[in-house]
PDB file of C-alpha atoms in Angstrom:
ATOM      1  CA  LYS A   1       0.000   0.000   0.000  1.00  0.00           C
ATOM      2  CA  LEU A   2       1.244   3.482  -0.896  1.00  0.00           C
ATOM      3  CA  LYS A   3       0.290   6.221   1.584  1.00  0.00           C
ATOM      4  CA  LEU A   4       1.482   9.820   1.296  1.00  0.00           C
ATOM      5  CA  THR A   5       0.674  12.910   3.357  1.00  0.00           C
ATOM      6  CA  GLY A   6       1.876  16.348   2.296  1.00  0.00           C
ATOM      7  CA  ILE A   7       1.496  19.889   3.641  1.00  0.00           C
ATOM      8  CA  GLY A   8       2.534  22.916   1.596  1.00  0.00           C
ATOM      9  CA  GLY A   9       4.823  25.509   3.106  1.00  0.00           C
ATOM     10  CA  SER A  10       3.773  28.786   4.680  1.00  0.00           C
ATOM     11  CA  GLY A  11       5.108  32.238   3.945  1.00  0.00           C
ATOM     12  CA  THR A  12       4.338  35.828   3.078  1.00  0.00           C
ATOM     13  CA  ILE A  13       3.892  35.234  -0.689  1.00  0.00           C
ATOM     14  CA  LEU A  14       3.565  31.719  -2.112  1.00  0.00           C
ATOM     15  CA  ASP A  15       3.799  30.243  -5.601  1.00  0.00           C
ATOM     16  CA  ASP A  16       3.557  26.466  -6.192  1.00  0.00           C
ATOM     17  CA  SER A  17       3.025  25.398  -2.581  1.00  0.00           C
ATOM     18  CA  GLU A  18       1.021  22.224  -3.163  1.00  0.00           C
ATOM     19  CA  GLY A  19       0.467  19.640  -0.477  1.00  0.00           C
ATOM     20  CA  ILE A  20       1.175  16.799  -2.957  1.00  0.00           C
ATOM     21  CA  TYR A  21       2.224  17.313  -6.590  1.00  0.00           C
ATOM     22  CA  VAL A  22       2.434  14.276  -8.902  1.00  0.00           C
ATOM     23  CA  ASP A  23       3.780  15.316 -12.307  1.00  0.00           C
ATOM     24  CA  GLU A  24       4.388  12.951 -15.276  1.00  0.00           C
ATOM     25  CA  THR A  25       4.727  10.034 -12.860  1.00  0.00           C
ATOM     26  CA  THR A  26       3.274   6.524 -12.485  1.00  0.00           C
ATOM     27  CA  LEU A  27       2.171   5.376  -9.022  1.00  0.00           C
ATOM     28  CA  ARG A  28       1.411   1.641  -8.972  1.00  0.00           C
ATOM     29  CA  ALA A  29       0.485  -0.180  -5.755  1.00  0.00           C
ATOM     30  CA  SER A  30      -2.138  -2.512  -4.292  1.00  0.00           C
ATOM     31  CA  ALA A  31      -3.789   0.547  -2.703  1.00  0.00           C
ATOM     32  CA  ILE A  32      -3.073   4.289  -2.944  1.00  0.00           C
ATOM     33  CA  ASP A  33      -3.942   6.868  -0.267  1.00  0.00           C
ATOM     34  CA  LEU A  34      -2.953  10.527  -0.777  1.00  0.00           C
ATOM     35  CA  ASN A  35      -3.788  13.344   1.644  1.00  0.00           C
ATOM     36  CA  GLY A  36      -2.583  16.861   0.824  1.00  0.00           C
ATOM     37  CA  THR A  37      -3.042  20.370   2.220  1.00  0.00           C
ATOM     38  CA  GLY A  38      -1.977  23.488   0.339  1.00  0.00           C
ATOM     39  CA  GLY A  39       0.269  26.155   1.829  1.00  0.00           C
ATOM     40  CA  LYS A  40      -0.869  29.215   3.781  1.00  0.00           C
ATOM     41  CA  ALA A  41       0.121  32.710   2.596  1.00  0.00           C
ATOM     42  CA  ALA A  42       0.162  35.896   4.668  1.00  0.00           C
ATOM     43  CA  LYS A  43      -0.572  37.876   1.477  1.00  0.00           C
ATOM     44  CA  PRO A  44      -3.090  35.708  -0.406  1.00  0.00           C
ATOM     45  CA  ASN A  45      -3.811  38.313  -3.113  1.00  0.00           C
ATOM     46  CA  LEU A  46      -0.198  37.922  -4.277  1.00  0.00           C
ATOM     47  CA  SER A  47      -0.088  34.120  -4.010  1.00  0.00           C
ATOM     48  CA  ASP A  48      -1.350  31.169  -6.071  1.00  0.00           C
ATOM     49  CA  LYS A  49      -0.995  27.437  -6.829  1.00  0.00           C
ATOM     50  CA  SER A  50      -1.449  26.162  -3.270  1.00  0.00           C
ATOM     51  CA  THR A  51      -3.521  23.144  -4.305  1.00  0.00           C
ATOM     52  CA  GLY A  52      -4.090  20.343  -1.821  1.00  0.00           C
ATOM     53  CA  ILE A  53      -3.340  17.577  -4.368  1.00  0.00           C
ATOM     54  CA  ARG A  54      -2.298  18.190  -7.970  1.00  0.00           C
ATOM     55  CA  ILE A  55      -1.972  15.258 -10.410  1.00  0.00           C
ATOM     56  CA  ARG A  56      -0.740  16.212 -13.860  1.00  0.00           C
ATOM     57  CA  GLN A  57      -0.197  13.897 -16.850  1.00  0.00           C
ATOM     58  CA  SER A  58       0.301  10.941 -14.530  1.00  0.00           C
ATOM     59  CA  THR A  59      -1.074   7.451 -13.861  1.00  0.00           C
ATOM     60  CA  LEU A  60      -2.383   6.036 -10.581  1.00  0.00           C
ATOM     61  CA  ASP A  61      -2.835   2.275 -10.921  1.00  0.00           C
ATOM     62  CA  THR A  62      -4.056  -0.449  -8.598  1.00  0.00           C
ATOM     63  CA  GLY A  63      -5.535  -2.527 -11.418  1.00  0.00           C
ATOM     64  CA  SER A  64      -2.399  -4.220 -12.700  1.00  0.00           C
ATOM     65  CA  PRO A  65      -2.640  -8.065 -12.718  1.00  0.00           C
ATOM     66  CA  ALA A  66       0.826  -8.191 -11.187  1.00  0.00           C
ATOM     67  CA  LEU A  67      -0.427  -6.658  -7.938  1.00  0.00           C
ATOM     68  CA  THR A  68      -1.551  -8.784  -4.986  1.00  0.00           C
ATOM     69  CA  LEU A  69      -4.579  -7.532  -3.046  1.00  0.00           C
ATOM     70  CA  THR A  70      -5.125  -8.006   0.697  1.00  0.00           C
ATOM     71  CA  THR A  71      -7.716  -6.834   3.210  1.00  0.00           C
ATOM     72  CA  GLU A  72      -5.765  -3.628   3.786  1.00  0.00           C
ATOM     73  CA  ALA A  73      -4.301  -3.241   0.294  1.00  0.00           C
ATOM     74  CA  ASN A  74      -7.682  -3.717  -1.373  1.00  0.00           C
ATOM     75  CA  GLY A  75      -7.166  -1.877  -4.645  1.00  0.00           C
ATOM     76  CA  ASN A  76      -8.844   1.327  -3.468  1.00  0.00           C
ATOM     77  CA  ILE A  77      -7.553   4.761  -4.459  1.00  0.00           C
ATOM     78  CA  VAL A  78      -8.291   7.583  -1.999  1.00  0.00           C
ATOM     79  CA  LEU A  79      -7.481  11.244  -2.691  1.00  0.00           C
ATOM     80  CA  LYS A  80      -8.226  13.889  -0.058  1.00  0.00           C
ATOM     81  CA  GLY A  81      -7.108  17.457  -0.662  1.00  0.00           C
ATOM     82  CA  THR A  82      -7.607  20.849   0.978  1.00  0.00           C
ATOM     83  CA  GLY A  83      -6.585  24.011  -0.818  1.00  0.00           C
ATOM     84  CA  GLY A  84      -4.465  26.584   0.962  1.00  0.00           C
ATOM     85  CA  SER A  85      -4.733  30.369   0.878  1.00  0.00           C
ATOM     86  CA  GLY A  86      -4.112  32.512  -2.178  1.00  0.00           C
ATOM     87  CA  LYS A  87      -5.846  33.991  -5.196  1.00  0.00           C
ATOM     88  CA  ASP A  88      -5.735  31.543  -8.105  1.00  0.00           C
ATOM     89  CA  ASP A  89      -5.466  27.774  -8.588  1.00  0.00           C
ATOM     90  CA  ILE A  90      -5.873  26.653  -4.977  1.00  0.00           C
ATOM     91  CA  SER A  91      -8.375  23.848  -5.494  1.00  0.00           C
ATOM     92  CA  GLY A  92      -8.673  20.933  -3.093  1.00  0.00           C
ATOM     93  CA  VAL A  93      -7.869  18.254  -5.706  1.00  0.00           C
ATOM     94  CA  SER A  94      -6.798  18.935  -9.307  1.00  0.00           C
ATOM     95  CA  ILE A  95      -6.423  16.087 -11.837  1.00  0.00           C
ATOM     96  CA  ASP A  96      -5.152  17.127 -15.257  1.00  0.00           C
ATOM     97  CA  GLY A  97      -4.574  14.884 -18.292  1.00  0.00           C
ATOM     98  CA  SER A  98      -4.166  11.771 -16.161  1.00  0.00           C
ATOM     99  CA  THR A  99      -5.414   8.188 -15.781  1.00  0.00           C
ATOM    100  CA  ILE A 100      -6.672   6.656 -12.539  1.00  0.00           C
ATOM    101  CA  ASP A 101      -7.351   2.901 -12.770  1.00  0.00           C
ATOM    102  CA  SER A 102      -8.585   1.051  -9.682  1.00  0.00           C
ATOM    103  CA  SER A 103      -9.273  -2.635  -9.069  1.00  0.00           C
ATOM    104  CA  GLY A 104     -11.363  -1.469  -6.090  1.00  0.00           C
ATOM    105  CA  SER A 105     -13.031   1.903  -5.524  1.00  0.00           C
ATOM    106  CA  ILE A 106     -12.001   5.498  -6.186  1.00  0.00           C
ATOM    107  CA  GLU A 107     -12.780   8.134  -3.554  1.00  0.00           C
ATOM    108  CA  ILE A 108     -11.948  11.801  -4.214  1.00  0.00           C
ATOM    109  CA  THR A 109     -12.700  14.542  -1.679  1.00  0.00           C
ATOM    110  CA  GLY A 110     -11.671  18.160  -2.120  1.00  0.00           C
ATOM    111  CA  GLN A 111     -12.150  21.452  -0.280  1.00  0.00           C
ATOM    112  CA  GLY A 112     -11.244  24.635  -2.144  1.00  0.00           C
ATOM    113  CA  GLY A 113      -8.926  27.154  -0.518  1.00  0.00           C
ATOM    114  CA  PHE A 114      -9.602  30.587   0.912  1.00  0.00           C
ATOM    115  CA  GLY A 115      -8.574  34.168   0.309  1.00  0.00           C
ATOM    116  CA  ASP A 116      -9.835  37.662  -0.397  1.00  0.00           C
ATOM    117  CA  ARG A 117     -10.483  37.438  -4.164  1.00  0.00           C
ATOM    118  CA  LEU A 118     -10.455  33.919  -5.621  1.00  0.00           C
ATOM    119  CA  GLU A 119     -10.228  32.767  -9.243  1.00  0.00           C
ATOM    120  CA  LYS A 120     -10.730  29.161 -10.444  1.00  0.00           C
ATOM    121  CA  VAL A 121     -10.816  27.598  -7.009  1.00  0.00           C
ATOM    122  CA  ASN A 122     -12.767  24.326  -7.085  1.00  0.00           C
ATOM    123  CA  GLY A 123     -13.285  21.625  -4.520  1.00  0.00           C
ATOM    124  CA  VAL A 124     -12.408  18.969  -7.126  1.00  0.00           C
ATOM    125  CA  PHE A 125     -11.243  19.864 -10.649  1.00  0.00           C
ATOM    126  CA  ILE A 126     -10.961  16.988 -13.148  1.00  0.00           C
ATOM    127  CA  MET A 127      -9.826  18.236 -16.540  1.00  0.00           C
ATOM    128  CA  GLY A 128      -8.504  17.028 -19.846  1.00  0.00           C
ATOM    129  CA  GLU A 129      -8.493  18.301 -23.395  1.00  0.00           C
ATOM    130  CA  SER A 130     -10.634  17.515 -26.420  1.00  0.00           C
ATOM    131  CA  THR A 131      -7.738  15.425 -27.766  1.00  0.00           C
ATOM    132  CA  ARG A 132      -6.628  13.927 -24.444  1.00  0.00           C
ATOM    133  CA  TYR A 133      -9.237  13.015 -21.864  1.00  0.00           C
ATOM    134  CA  THR A 134      -8.599  12.424 -18.192  1.00  0.00           C
ATOM    135  CA  LYS A 135      -9.785   8.877 -17.375  1.00  0.00           C
ATOM    136  CA  LEU A 136     -11.124   7.400 -14.133  1.00  0.00           C
ATOM    137  CA  LYS A 137     -12.023   3.696 -14.077  1.00  0.00           C
ATOM    138  CA  ALA A 138     -12.978   1.466 -11.138  1.00  0.00           C
ATOM    139  CA  LYS A 139     -14.215  -2.095 -10.786  1.00  0.00           C
ATOM    140  CA  LYS A 140     -16.239  -0.986  -7.756  1.00  0.00           C
ATOM    141  CA  THR A 141     -17.585   2.480  -6.901  1.00  0.00           C
ATOM    142  CA  ILE A 142     -16.418   6.000  -7.755  1.00  0.00           C
ATOM    143  CA  SER A 143     -17.214   8.775  -5.277  1.00  0.00           C
ATOM    144  CA  ILE A 144     -16.350  12.430  -5.952  1.00  0.00           C
ATOM    145  CA  ASN A 145     -17.158  15.089  -3.347  1.00  0.00           C
ATOM    146  CA  GLY A 146     -16.087  18.715  -3.488  1.00  0.00           C
ATOM    147  CA  GLU A 147     -16.786  22.140  -2.023  1.00  0.00           C
ATOM    148  CA  GLY A 148     -15.627  25.430  -3.538  1.00  0.00           C
ATOM    149  CA  GLY A 149     -13.478  28.016  -1.825  1.00  0.00           C
ATOM    150  CA  ILE A 150     -14.315  30.831   0.596  1.00  0.00           C
ATOM    151  CA  ALA A 151     -13.584  34.471  -0.216  1.00  0.00           C
ATOM    152  CA  THR A 152     -14.866  38.033  -0.225  1.00  0.00           C
ATOM    153  CA  LYS A 153     -15.153  37.755  -4.035  1.00  0.00           C
ATOM    154  CA  ASN A 154     -15.348  34.362  -5.757  1.00  0.00           C
ATOM    155  CA  ASP A 155     -14.834  34.004  -9.510  1.00  0.00           C
ATOM    156  CA  ALA A 156     -15.293  30.408 -10.751  1.00  0.00           C
ATOM    157  CA  SER A 157     -15.494  28.449  -7.503  1.00  0.00           C
ATOM    158  CA  VAL A 158     -17.292  25.183  -8.258  1.00  0.00           C
ATOM    159  CA  GLY A 159     -17.775  22.228  -5.921  1.00  0.00           C
ATOM    160  CA  VAL A 160     -16.948  19.573  -8.546  1.00  0.00           C
ATOM    161  CA  ASN A 161     -15.841  20.740 -12.000  1.00  0.00           C
ATOM    162  CA  ILE A 162     -15.369  18.043 -14.682  1.00  0.00           C
ATOM    163  CA  GLU A 163     -14.116  18.946 -18.170  1.00  0.00           C
ATOM    164  CA  TYR A 164     -13.180  16.477 -20.924  1.00  0.00           C
ATOM    165  CA  ALA A 165     -13.137  13.347 -18.794  1.00  0.00           C
ATOM    166  CA  GLU A 166     -14.166   9.705 -19.179  1.00  0.00           C
ATOM    167  CA  ILE A 167     -15.411   8.178 -15.929  1.00  0.00           C
ATOM    168  CA  GLU A 168     -16.443   4.511 -15.759  1.00  0.00           C
ATOM    169  CA  SER A 169     -17.476   2.217 -12.897  1.00  0.00           C
ATOM    170  CA  ASP A 170     -18.730  -1.353 -12.776  1.00  0.00           C
ATOM    171  CA  GLN A 171     -20.911  -0.600  -9.728  1.00  0.00           C
ATOM    172  CA  GLN A 172     -21.819   3.033  -8.999  1.00  0.00           C
ATOM    173  CA  VAL A 173     -20.750   6.656  -9.581  1.00  0.00           C
ATOM    174  CA  GLU A 174     -21.729   9.343  -7.085  1.00  0.00           C
ATOM    175  CA  ILE A 175     -20.793  13.004  -7.608  1.00  0.00           C
ATOM    176  CA  LYS A 176     -21.693  15.598  -4.983  1.00  0.00           C
ATOM    177  CA  GLY A 177     -20.630  19.222  -5.052  1.00  0.00           C
ATOM    178  CA  VAL A 178     -21.269  22.473  -3.187  1.00  0.00           C
ATOM    179  CA  GLY A 179     -20.260  25.774  -4.778  1.00  0.00           C
ATOM    180  CA  GLY A 180     -18.007  28.301  -3.093  1.00  0.00           C
ATOM    181  CA  THR A 181     -18.927  30.962  -0.541  1.00  0.00           C
ATOM    182  CA  SER A 182     -18.595  34.721  -1.025  1.00  0.00           C
ATOM    183  CA  THR A 183     -18.902  37.037   1.950  1.00  0.00           C
ATOM    184  CA  GLY A 184     -18.621  40.353   0.050  1.00  0.00           C
ATOM    185  CA  THR A 185     -21.773  42.498  -0.066  1.00  0.00           C
ATOM    186  CA  SER A 186     -20.853  44.888  -2.889  1.00  0.00           C
ATOM    187  CA  VAL A 187     -23.032  44.699  -6.032  1.00  0.00           C
ATOM    188  CA  GLU A 188     -20.698  46.865  -8.113  1.00  0.00           C
ATOM    189  CA  GLU A 189     -19.719  45.214 -11.419  1.00  0.00           C
ATOM    190  CA  GLU A 190     -16.051  44.844 -10.522  1.00  0.00           C
ATOM    191  CA  ASN A 191     -17.064  42.878  -7.430  1.00  0.00           C
ATOM    192  CA  HIS A 192     -19.492  40.476  -9.146  1.00  0.00           C
ATOM    193  CA  ASN A 193     -19.004  36.805  -8.330  1.00  0.00           C
ATOM    194  CA  GLY A 194     -18.651  34.411 -11.257  1.00  0.00           C
ATOM    195  CA  PHE A 195     -19.477  30.716 -11.540  1.00  0.00           C
ATOM    196  CA  MET A 196     -20.443  29.167  -8.196  1.00  0.00           C
ATOM    197  CA  GLU A 197     -22.120  25.965  -9.364  1.00  0.00           C
ATOM    198  CA  GLY A 198     -22.360  22.843  -7.249  1.00  0.00           C
ATOM    199  CA  VAL A 199     -21.418  20.442 -10.086  1.00  0.00           C
ATOM    200  CA  THR A 200     -20.437  21.240 -13.687  1.00  0.00           C
ATOM    201  CA  ILE A 201     -19.796  18.574 -16.335  1.00  0.00           C
ATOM    202  CA  TRP A 202     -18.474  19.697 -19.738  1.00  0.00           C
ATOM    203  CA  GLY A 203     -17.628  17.531 -22.763  1.00  0.00           C
ATOM    204  CA  SER A 204     -17.440  14.357 -20.683  1.00  0.00           C
ATOM    205  CA  THR A 205     -18.782  10.806 -20.536  1.00  0.00           C
ATOM    206  CA  ILE A 206     -19.822   9.035 -17.329  1.00  0.00           C
ATOM    207  CA  THR A 207     -20.716   5.331 -17.559  1.00  0.00           C
ATOM    208  CA  VAL A 208     -21.941   2.812 -14.988  1.00  0.00           C
ATOM    209  CA  ASN A 209     -22.039  -0.850 -16.043  1.00  0.00           C
ATOM    210  CA  SER A 210     -24.533  -1.964 -13.421  1.00  0.00           C
ATOM    211  CA  SER A 211     -28.289  -1.955 -12.897  1.00  0.00           C
ATOM    212  CA  ASP A 212     -28.249  -2.784  -9.182  1.00  0.00           C
ATOM    213  CA  ALA A 213     -27.741  -0.527  -6.185  1.00  0.00           C
ATOM    214  CA  GLU A 214     -29.157  -0.828  -2.691  1.00  0.00           C
ATOM    215  CA  SER A 215     -31.766   1.732  -1.639  1.00  0.00           C
ATOM    216  CA  SER A 216     -30.957   3.773   1.466  1.00  0.00           C
ATOM    217  CA  ILE A 217     -31.817   7.080   3.131  1.00  0.00           C
ATOM    218  CA  SER A 218     -29.141   8.821   1.064  1.00  0.00           C
ATOM    219  CA  ASN A 219     -30.064   6.873  -2.094  1.00  0.00           C
ATOM    220  CA  PRO A 220     -33.830   6.261  -1.904  1.00  0.00           C
ATOM    221  CA  TYR A 221     -34.183   5.404  -5.595  1.00  0.00           C
ATOM    222  CA  GLY A 222     -31.423   2.793  -5.662  1.00  0.00           C
ATOM    223  CA  ALA A 223     -29.579   4.840  -8.287  1.00  0.00           C
ATOM    224  CA  THR A 224     -26.320   3.622  -9.780  1.00  0.00           C
ATOM    225  CA  LEU A 225     -25.414   7.091 -11.152  1.00  0.00           C
ATOM    226  CA  ILE A 226     -25.975  10.065  -8.833  1.00  0.00           C
ATOM    227  CA  VAL A 227     -25.165  13.727  -9.509  1.00  0.00           C
ATOM    228  CA  ASP A 228     -26.108  16.036  -6.624  1.00  0.00           C
ATOM    229  CA  GLY A 229     -25.137  19.705  -6.692  1.00  0.00           C
ATOM    230  CA  SER A 230     -25.862  22.732  -4.511  1.00  0.00           C
ATOM    231  CA  ALA A 231     -24.798  26.152  -5.738  1.00  0.00           C
ATOM    232  CA  GLY A 232     -22.664  28.390  -3.573  1.00  0.00           C
ATOM    233  CA  ARG A 233     -23.793  31.174  -1.266  1.00  0.00           C
ATOM    234  CA  SER A 234     -23.090  34.878  -1.676  1.00  0.00           C
ATOM    235  CA  ASP A 235     -23.986  38.072   0.129  1.00  0.00           C
ATOM    236  CA  GLY A 236     -23.468  40.001  -3.129  1.00  0.00           C
ATOM    237  CA  PHE A 237     -24.077  39.567  -6.876  1.00  0.00           C
ATOM    238  CA  VAL A 238     -23.571  36.151  -8.550  1.00  0.00           C
ATOM    239  CA  SER A 239     -23.407  35.753 -12.346  1.00  0.00           C
ATOM    240  CA  SER A 240     -24.123  32.005 -12.453  1.00  0.00           C
ATOM    241  CA  ALA A 241     -25.149  29.691  -9.622  1.00  0.00           C
ATOM    242  CA  SER A 242     -26.768  26.481 -10.827  1.00  0.00           C
ATOM    243  CA  GLY A 243     -26.913  23.388  -8.663  1.00  0.00           C
ATOM    244  CA  VAL A 244     -25.955  21.102 -11.580  1.00  0.00           C
ATOM    245  CA  PHE A 245     -24.790  22.316 -15.008  1.00  0.00           C
ATOM    246  CA  LEU A 246     -24.362  19.813 -17.874  1.00  0.00           C
ATOM    247  CA  ASP A 247     -23.012  20.688 -21.308  1.00  0.00           C
ATOM    248  CA  ASN A 248     -22.181  18.439 -24.295  1.00  0.00           C
ATOM    249  CA  SER A 249     -21.844  15.382 -22.079  1.00  0.00           C
ATOM    250  CA  THR A 250     -23.175  11.828 -21.864  1.00  0.00           C
ATOM    251  CA  LEU A 251     -24.340  10.204 -18.629  1.00  0.00           C
ATOM    252  CA  LYS A 252     -25.371   6.571 -18.998  1.00  0.00           C
ATOM    253  CA  THR A 253     -26.135   3.665 -16.695  1.00  0.00           C
ATOM    254  CA  ASP A 254     -27.801   0.275 -16.865  1.00  0.00           C
ATOM    255  CA  GLY A 255     -29.750   1.267 -13.746  1.00  0.00           C
ATOM    256  CA  VAL A 256     -31.309   4.446 -12.324  1.00  0.00           C
ATOM    257  CA  LEU A 257     -29.893   7.930 -12.997  1.00  0.00           C
ATOM    258  CA  HIS A 258     -30.611  10.452 -10.240  1.00  0.00           C
ATOM    259  CA  LEU A 259     -29.950  14.174 -10.834  1.00  0.00           C
ATOM    260  CA  LYS A 260     -30.551  16.651  -8.018  1.00  0.00           C
ATOM    261  CA  GLY A 261     -29.747  20.363  -8.095  1.00  0.00           C
ATOM    262  CA  SER A 262     -30.299  23.301  -5.758  1.00  0.00           C
ATOM    263  CA  GLY A 263     -29.796  26.834  -7.056  1.00  0.00           C
ATOM    264  CA  GLY A 264     -27.835  29.591  -5.389  1.00  0.00           C
ATOM    265  CA  ASN A 265     -28.619  31.756  -2.397  1.00  0.00           C
ATOM    266  CA  SER A 266     -27.730  35.379  -2.903  1.00  0.00           C
ATOM    267  CA  SER A 267     -29.018  38.793  -1.923  1.00  0.00           C
ATOM    268  CA  SER A 268     -28.711  39.797  -5.596  1.00  0.00           C
ATOM    269  CA  ASN A 269     -28.310  37.399  -8.558  1.00  0.00           C
TER     270      ASN A 269
END
């Protein structure tokens, strides 16, 4: 089992102070557990790139036939990230142009960072390109949970933001996101908050190869594919605050698809 914990440095002005940064690397083990926390800056408006966990053009693999699974090393991949303080690119978990292949389950949890004026700070950001998709595949379940950042002004702070990705599970996919929080009360144009959606899915495909899931209080319909988003909260003006936003994507399952969205809460939007 591979287990890593990382905490970014602290300082007056920070640049590239990730908790864990995996770049053009292959991690292969019977189980993978990463927990990262971005760095804290005394001057957040001059700082950026304090992501909790950043995975770029890399592979995380517990599905290789050469690996031996045990009760503890059970093939699961767990990523938990908390963004630090800054202005830009301080998401909880960022996965860019990478492949995650699990013989068990995949669990991703991210909390966006905090600052005065935030840009592109997501709880979980999974991104690829139109010519190179990020891929997540699990024999069991895939769970993605994210919450956007906290700031006086929030521009593009989504709970779970998925762009150009292929996500596939043989059991169940559950995506839950809560947009960021803005405490500023100004309604002047220069202080408008941008995208604060709970979950956004762009140009992506999500597939579940199962028709069976147990009903429960949290899953009353026995859904095998769940997307649940709550937009962020603002005391000022918000340009866009949908619970769930889907664009040019395909969501398919052999079972029940459950979509749930709650719009934003703002004094002016």
